[in-house]
GROMACS .gro file of N, CA, C and O in nm:
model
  404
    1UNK      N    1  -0.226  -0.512   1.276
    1UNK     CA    2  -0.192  -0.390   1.205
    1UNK      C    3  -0.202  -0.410   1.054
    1UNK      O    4  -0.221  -0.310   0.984
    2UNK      N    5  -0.191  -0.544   0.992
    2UNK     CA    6  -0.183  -0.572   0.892
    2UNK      C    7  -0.348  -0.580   0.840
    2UNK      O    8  -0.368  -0.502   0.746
    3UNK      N    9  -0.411  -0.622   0.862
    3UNK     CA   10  -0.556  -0.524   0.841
    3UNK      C   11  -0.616  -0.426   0.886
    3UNK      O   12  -0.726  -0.387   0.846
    4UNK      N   13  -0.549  -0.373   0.977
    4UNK     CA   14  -0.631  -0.224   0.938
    4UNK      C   15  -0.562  -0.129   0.830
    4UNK      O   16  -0.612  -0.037   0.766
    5UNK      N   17  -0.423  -0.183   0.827
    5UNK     CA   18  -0.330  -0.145   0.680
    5UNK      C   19  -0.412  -0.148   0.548
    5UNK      O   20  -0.428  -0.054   0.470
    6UNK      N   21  -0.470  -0.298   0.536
    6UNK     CA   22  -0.538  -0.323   0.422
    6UNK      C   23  -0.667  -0.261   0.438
    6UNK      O   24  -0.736  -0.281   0.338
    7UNK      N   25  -0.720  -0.199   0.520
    7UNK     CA   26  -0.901  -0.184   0.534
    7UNK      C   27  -0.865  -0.039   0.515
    7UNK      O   28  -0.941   0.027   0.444
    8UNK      N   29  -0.748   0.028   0.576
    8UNK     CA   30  -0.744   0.182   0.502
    8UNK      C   31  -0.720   0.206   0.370
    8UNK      O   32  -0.766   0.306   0.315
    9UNK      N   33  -0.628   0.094   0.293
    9UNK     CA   34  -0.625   0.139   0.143
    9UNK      C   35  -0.723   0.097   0.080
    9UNK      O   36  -0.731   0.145  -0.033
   10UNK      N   37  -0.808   0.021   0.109
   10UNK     CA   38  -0.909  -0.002   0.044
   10UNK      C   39  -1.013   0.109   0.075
   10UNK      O   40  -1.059   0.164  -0.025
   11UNK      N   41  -1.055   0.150   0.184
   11UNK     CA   42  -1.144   0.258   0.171
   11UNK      C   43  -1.086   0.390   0.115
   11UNK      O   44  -1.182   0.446   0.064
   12UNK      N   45  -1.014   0.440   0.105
   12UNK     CA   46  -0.912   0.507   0.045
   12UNK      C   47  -0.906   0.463  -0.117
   12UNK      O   48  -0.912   0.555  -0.198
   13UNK      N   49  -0.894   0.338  -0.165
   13UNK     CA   50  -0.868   0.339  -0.290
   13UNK      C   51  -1.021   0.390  -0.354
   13UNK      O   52  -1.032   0.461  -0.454
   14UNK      N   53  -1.147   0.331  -0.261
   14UNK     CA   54  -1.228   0.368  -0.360
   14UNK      C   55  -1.330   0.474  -0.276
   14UNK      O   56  -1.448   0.475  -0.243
   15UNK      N   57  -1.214   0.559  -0.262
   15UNK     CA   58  -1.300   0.678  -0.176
   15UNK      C   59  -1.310   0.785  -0.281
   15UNK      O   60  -1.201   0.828  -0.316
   16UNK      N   61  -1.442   0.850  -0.354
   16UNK     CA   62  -1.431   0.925  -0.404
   16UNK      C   63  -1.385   1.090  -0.425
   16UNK      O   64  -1.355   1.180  -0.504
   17UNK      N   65  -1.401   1.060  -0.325
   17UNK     CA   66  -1.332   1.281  -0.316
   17UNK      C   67  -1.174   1.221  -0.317
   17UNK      O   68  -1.099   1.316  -0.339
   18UNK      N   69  -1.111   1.116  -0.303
   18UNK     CA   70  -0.991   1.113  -0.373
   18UNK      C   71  -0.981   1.145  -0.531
   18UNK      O   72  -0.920   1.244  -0.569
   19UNK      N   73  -1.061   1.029  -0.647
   19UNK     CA   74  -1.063   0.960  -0.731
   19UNK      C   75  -1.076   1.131  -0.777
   19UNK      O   76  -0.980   1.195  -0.820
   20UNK      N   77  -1.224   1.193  -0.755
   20UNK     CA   78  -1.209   1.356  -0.792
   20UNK      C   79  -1.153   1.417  -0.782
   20UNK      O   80  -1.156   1.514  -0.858
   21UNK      N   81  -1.022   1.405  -0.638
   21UNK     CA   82  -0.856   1.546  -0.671
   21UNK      C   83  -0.800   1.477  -0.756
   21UNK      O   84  -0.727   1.553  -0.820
   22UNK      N   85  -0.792   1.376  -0.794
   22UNK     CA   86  -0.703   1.330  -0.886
   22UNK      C   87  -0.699   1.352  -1.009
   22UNK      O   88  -0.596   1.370  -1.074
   23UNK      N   89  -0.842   1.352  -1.062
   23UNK     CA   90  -0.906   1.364  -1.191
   23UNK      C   91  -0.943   1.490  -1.220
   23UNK      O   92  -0.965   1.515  -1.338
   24UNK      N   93  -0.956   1.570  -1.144
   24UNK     CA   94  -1.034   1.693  -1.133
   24UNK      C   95  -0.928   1.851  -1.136
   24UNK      O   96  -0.928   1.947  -1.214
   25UNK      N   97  -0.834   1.817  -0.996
   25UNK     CA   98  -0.756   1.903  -0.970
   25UNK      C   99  -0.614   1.880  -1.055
   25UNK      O  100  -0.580   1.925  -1.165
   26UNK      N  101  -0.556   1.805  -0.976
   26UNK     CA  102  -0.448   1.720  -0.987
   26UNK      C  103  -0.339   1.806  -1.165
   26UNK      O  104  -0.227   1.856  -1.160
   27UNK      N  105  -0.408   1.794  -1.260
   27UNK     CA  106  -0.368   1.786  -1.402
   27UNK      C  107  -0.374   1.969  -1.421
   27UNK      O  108  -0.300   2.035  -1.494
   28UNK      N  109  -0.448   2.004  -1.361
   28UNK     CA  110  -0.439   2.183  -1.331
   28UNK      C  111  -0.311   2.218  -1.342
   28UNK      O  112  -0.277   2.297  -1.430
   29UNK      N  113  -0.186   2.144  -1.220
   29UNK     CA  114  -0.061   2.142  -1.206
   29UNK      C  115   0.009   2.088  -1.243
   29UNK      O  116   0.121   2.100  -1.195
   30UNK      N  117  -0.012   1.997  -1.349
   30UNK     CA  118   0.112   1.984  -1.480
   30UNK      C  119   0.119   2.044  -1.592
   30UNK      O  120   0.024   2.093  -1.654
   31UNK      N  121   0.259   2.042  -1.631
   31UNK     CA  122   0.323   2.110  -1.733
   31UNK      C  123   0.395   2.081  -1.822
   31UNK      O  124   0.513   2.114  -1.827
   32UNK      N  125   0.353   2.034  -1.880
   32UNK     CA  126   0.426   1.947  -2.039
   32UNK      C  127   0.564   2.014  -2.052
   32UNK      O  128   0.670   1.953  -2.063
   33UNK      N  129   0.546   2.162  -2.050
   33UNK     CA  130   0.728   2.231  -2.076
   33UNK      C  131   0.760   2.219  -1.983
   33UNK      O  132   0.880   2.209  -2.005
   34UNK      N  133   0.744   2.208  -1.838
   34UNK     CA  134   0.858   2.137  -1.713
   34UNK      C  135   0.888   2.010  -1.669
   34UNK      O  136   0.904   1.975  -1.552
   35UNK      N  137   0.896   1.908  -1.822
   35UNK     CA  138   0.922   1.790  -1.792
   35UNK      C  139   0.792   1.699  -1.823
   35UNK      O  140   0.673   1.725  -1.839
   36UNK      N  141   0.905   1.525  -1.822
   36UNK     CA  142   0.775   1.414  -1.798
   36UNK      C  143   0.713   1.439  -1.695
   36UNK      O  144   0.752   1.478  -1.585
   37UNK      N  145   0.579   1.409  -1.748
   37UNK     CA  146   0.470   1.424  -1.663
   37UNK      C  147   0.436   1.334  -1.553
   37UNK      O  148   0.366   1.364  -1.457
   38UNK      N  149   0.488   1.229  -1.574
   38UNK     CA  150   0.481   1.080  -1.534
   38UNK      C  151   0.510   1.155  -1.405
   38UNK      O  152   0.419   1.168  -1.324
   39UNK      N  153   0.670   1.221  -1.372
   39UNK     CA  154   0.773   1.268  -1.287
   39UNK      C  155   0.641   1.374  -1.193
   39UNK      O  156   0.600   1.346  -1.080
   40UNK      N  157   0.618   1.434  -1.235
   40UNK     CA  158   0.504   1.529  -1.203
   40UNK      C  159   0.407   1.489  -1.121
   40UNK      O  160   0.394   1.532  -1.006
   41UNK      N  161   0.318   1.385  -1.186
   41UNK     CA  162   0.248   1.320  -1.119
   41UNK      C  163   0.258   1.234  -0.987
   41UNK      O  164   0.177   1.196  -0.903
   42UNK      N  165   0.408   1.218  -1.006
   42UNK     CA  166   0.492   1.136  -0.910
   42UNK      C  167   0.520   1.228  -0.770
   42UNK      O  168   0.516   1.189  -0.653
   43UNK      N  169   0.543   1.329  -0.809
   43UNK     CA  170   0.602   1.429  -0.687
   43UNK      C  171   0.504   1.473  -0.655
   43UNK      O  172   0.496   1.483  -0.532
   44UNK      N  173   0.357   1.533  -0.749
   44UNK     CA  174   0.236   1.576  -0.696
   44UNK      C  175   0.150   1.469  -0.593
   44UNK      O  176   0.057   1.518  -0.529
   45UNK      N  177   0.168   1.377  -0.584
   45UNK     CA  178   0.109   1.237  -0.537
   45UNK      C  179   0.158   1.189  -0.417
   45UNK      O  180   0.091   1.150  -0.321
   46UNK      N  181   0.298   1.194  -0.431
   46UNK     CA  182   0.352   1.193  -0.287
   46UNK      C  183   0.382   1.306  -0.193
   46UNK      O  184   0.419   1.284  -0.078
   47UNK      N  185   0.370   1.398  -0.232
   47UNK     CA  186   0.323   1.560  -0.194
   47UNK      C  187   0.203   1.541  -0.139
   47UNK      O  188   0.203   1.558  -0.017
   48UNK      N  189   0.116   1.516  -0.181
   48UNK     CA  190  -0.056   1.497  -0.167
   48UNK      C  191  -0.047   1.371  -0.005
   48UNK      O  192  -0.091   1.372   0.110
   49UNK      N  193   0.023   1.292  -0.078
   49UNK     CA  194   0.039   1.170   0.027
   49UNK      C  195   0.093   1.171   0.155
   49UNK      O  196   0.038   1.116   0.251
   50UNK      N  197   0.222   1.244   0.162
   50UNK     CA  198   0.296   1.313   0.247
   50UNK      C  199   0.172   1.378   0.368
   50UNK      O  200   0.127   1.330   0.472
   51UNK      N  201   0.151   1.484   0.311
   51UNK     CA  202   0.074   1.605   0.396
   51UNK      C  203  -0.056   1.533   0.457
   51UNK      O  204  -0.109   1.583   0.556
   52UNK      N  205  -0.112   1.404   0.393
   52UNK     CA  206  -0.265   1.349   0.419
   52UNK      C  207  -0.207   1.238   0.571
   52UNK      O  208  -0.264   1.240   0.680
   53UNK      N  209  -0.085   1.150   0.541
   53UNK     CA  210   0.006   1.093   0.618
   53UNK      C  211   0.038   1.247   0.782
   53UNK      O  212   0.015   1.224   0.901
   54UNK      N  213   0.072   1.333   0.747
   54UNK     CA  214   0.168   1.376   0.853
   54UNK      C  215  -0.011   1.452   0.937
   54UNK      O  216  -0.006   1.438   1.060
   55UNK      N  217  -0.148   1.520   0.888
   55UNK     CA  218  -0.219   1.532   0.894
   55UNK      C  219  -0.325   1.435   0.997
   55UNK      O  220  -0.371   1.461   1.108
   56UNK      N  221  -0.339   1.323   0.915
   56UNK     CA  222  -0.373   1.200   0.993
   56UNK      C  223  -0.366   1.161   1.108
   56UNK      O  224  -0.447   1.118   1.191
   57UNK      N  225  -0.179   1.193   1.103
   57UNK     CA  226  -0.123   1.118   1.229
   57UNK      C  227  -0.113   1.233   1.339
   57UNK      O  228  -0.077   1.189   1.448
   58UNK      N  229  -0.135   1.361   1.335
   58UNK     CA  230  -0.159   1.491   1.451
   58UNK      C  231  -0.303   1.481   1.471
   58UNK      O  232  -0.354   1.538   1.568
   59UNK      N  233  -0.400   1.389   1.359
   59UNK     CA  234  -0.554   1.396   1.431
   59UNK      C  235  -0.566   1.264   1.526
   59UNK      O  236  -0.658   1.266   1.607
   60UNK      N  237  -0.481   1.146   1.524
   60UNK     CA  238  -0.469   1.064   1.559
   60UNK      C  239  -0.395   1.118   1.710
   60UNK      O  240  -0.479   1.114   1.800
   61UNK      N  241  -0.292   1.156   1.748
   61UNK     CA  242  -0.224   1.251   1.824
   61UNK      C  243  -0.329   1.265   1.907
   61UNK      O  244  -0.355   1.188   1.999
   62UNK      N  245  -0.393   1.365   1.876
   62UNK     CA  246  -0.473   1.443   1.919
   62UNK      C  247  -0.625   1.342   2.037
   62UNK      O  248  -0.674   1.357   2.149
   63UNK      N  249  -0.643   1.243   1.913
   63UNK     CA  250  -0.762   1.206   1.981
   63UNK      C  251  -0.668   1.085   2.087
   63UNK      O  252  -0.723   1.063   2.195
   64UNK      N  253  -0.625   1.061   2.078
   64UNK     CA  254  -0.499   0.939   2.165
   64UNK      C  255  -0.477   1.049   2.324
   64UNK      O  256  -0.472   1.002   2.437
   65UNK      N  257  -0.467   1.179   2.294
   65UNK     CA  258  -0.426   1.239   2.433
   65UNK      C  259  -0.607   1.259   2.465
   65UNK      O  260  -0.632   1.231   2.582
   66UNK      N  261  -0.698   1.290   2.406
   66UNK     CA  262  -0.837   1.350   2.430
   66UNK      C  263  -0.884   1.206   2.530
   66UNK      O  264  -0.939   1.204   2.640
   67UNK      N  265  -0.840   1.097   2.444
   67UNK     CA  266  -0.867   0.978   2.528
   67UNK      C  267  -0.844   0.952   2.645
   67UNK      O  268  -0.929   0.917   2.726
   68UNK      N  269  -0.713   0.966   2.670
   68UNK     CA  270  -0.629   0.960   2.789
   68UNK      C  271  -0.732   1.048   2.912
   68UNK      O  272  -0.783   1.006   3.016
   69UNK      N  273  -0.736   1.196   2.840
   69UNK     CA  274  -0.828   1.293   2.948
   69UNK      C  275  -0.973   1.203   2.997
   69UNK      O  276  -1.015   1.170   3.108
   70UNK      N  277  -1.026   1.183   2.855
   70UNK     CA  278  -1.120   1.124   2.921
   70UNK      C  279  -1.136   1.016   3.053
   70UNK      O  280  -1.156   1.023   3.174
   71UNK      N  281  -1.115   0.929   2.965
   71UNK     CA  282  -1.078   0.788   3.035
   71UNK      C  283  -1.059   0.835   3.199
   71UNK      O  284  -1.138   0.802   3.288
   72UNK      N  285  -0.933   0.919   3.219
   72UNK     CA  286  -0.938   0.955   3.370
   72UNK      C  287  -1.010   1.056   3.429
   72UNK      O  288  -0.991   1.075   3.549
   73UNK      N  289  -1.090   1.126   3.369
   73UNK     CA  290  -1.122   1.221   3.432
   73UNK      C  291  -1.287   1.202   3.502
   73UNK      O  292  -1.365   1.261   3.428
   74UNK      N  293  -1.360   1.139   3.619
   74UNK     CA  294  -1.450   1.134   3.631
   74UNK      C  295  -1.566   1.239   3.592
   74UNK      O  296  -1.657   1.220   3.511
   75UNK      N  297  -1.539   1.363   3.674
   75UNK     CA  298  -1.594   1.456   3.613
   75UNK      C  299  -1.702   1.486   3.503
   75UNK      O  300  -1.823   1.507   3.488
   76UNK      N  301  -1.553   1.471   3.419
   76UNK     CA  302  -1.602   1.485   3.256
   76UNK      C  303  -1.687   1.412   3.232
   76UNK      O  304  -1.789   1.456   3.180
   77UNK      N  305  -1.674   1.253   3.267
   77UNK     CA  306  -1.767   1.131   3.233
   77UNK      C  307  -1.932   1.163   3.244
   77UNK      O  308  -2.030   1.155   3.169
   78UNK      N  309  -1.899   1.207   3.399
   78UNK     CA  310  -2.050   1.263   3.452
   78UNK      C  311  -2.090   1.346   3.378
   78UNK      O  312  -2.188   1.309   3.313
   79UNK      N  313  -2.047   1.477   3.353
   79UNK     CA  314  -2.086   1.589   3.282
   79UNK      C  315  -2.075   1.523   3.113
   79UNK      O  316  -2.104   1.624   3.049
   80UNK      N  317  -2.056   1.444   3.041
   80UNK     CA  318  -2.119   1.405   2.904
   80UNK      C  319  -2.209   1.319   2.940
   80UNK      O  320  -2.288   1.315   2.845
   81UNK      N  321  -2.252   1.231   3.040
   81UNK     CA  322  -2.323   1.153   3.053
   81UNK      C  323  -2.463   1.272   3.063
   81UNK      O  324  -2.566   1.253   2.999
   82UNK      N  325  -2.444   1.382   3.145
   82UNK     CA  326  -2.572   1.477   3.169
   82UNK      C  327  -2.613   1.514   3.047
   82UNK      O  328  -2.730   1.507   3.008
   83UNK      N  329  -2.474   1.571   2.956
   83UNK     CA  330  -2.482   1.622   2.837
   83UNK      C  331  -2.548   1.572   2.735
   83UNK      O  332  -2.599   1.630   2.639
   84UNK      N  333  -2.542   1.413   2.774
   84UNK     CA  334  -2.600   1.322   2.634
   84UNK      C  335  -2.721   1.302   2.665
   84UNK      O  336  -2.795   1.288   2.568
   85UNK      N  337  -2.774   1.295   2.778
   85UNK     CA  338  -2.903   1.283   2.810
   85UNK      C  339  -3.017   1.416   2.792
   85UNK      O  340  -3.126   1.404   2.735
   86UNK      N  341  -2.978   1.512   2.838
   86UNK     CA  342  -3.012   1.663   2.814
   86UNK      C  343  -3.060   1.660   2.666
   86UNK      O  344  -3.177   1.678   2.632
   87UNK      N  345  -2.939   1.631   2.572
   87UNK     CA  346  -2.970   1.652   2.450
   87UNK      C  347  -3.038   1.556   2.395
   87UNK      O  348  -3.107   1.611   2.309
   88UNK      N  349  -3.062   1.429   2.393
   88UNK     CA  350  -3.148   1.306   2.387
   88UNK      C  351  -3.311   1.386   2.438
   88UNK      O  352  -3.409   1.383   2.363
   89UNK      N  353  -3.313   1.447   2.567
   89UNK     CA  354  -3.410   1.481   2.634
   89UNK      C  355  -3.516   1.611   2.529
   89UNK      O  356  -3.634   1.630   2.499
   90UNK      N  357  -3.343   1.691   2.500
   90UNK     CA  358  -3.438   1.835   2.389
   90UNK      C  359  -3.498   1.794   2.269
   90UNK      O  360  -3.593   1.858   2.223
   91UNK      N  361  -3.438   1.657   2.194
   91UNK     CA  362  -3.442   1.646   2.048
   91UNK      C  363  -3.650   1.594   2.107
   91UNK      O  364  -3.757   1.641   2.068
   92UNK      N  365  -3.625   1.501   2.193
   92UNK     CA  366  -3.741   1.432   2.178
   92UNK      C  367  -3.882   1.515   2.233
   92UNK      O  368  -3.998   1.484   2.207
   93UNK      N  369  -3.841   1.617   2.307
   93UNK     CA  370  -3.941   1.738   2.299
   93UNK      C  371  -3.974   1.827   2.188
   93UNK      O  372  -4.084   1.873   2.156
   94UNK      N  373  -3.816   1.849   2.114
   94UNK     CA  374  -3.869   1.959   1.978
   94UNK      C  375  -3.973   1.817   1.902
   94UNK      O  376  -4.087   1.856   1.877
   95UNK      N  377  -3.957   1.725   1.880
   95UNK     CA  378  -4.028   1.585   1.819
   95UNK      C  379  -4.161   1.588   1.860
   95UNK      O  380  -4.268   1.592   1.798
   96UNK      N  381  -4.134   1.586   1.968
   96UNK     CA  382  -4.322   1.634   2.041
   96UNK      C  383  -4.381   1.739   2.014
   96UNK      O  384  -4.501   1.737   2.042
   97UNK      N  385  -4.330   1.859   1.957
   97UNK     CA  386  -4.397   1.991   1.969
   97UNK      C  387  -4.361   2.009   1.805
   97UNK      O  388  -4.413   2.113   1.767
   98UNK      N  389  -4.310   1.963   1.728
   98UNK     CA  390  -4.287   2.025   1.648
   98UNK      C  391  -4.425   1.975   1.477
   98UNK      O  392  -4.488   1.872   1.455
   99UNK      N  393  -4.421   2.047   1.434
   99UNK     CA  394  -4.598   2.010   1.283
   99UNK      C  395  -4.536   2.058   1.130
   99UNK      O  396  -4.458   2.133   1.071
  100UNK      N  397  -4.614   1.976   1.121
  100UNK     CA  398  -4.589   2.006   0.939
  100UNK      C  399  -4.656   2.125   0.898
  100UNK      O  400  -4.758   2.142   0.964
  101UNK      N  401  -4.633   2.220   0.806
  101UNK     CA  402  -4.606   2.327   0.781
  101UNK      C  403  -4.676   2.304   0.638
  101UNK      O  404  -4.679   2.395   0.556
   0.00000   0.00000   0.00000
């Protein structure tokens, strides 16, 4: 757990569409007359952090029960296995039929 701890803040630290709300948005919502800013930045950040945290962990949720379905459901297995092949099958026909323009 202790590296994938470290392998998320690192992709995270130098993930850019962070580095851009930060720099970009972020300063939109401070206000020099409602206080240190420092304070601001502080509550906007863990606000930001909060919601990305509680977000995460309902997509995580989510794919943890999707798994579960899978995993048991033969069915399904069969029917993506048709599914993946079908579509493997269309791409490489539009590939065959398709010309430069």
């Amino acid at each position: 757990m202790r590296r994938v701890f470290r392998d998320g803040f690192v992709v995270n630290l130098f993930n850019p569409k962070t580095a851009i709300f930060f720099l970009a948005f972020l300063p939109q919502f401070l206000d020099p007359a409602r206080g240190a800013l420092q304070a601001q930045i502080l509550v906007l950040g863990l606000t930001f952090m909060g919601l990305g945290v509680m977000s995460d962990a309902m997509y995580a949720l989510a794919a943890g029960a999707a798994g579960d379905f899978v995993r048991r459901n033969r069915r399904f297995l069969r029917w993506q296995r048709w599914f993946a092949g079908g579509s493997f099958v269309g791409l490489g026909v539009t590939a065959a039929f398709a010309t430069r323009k």
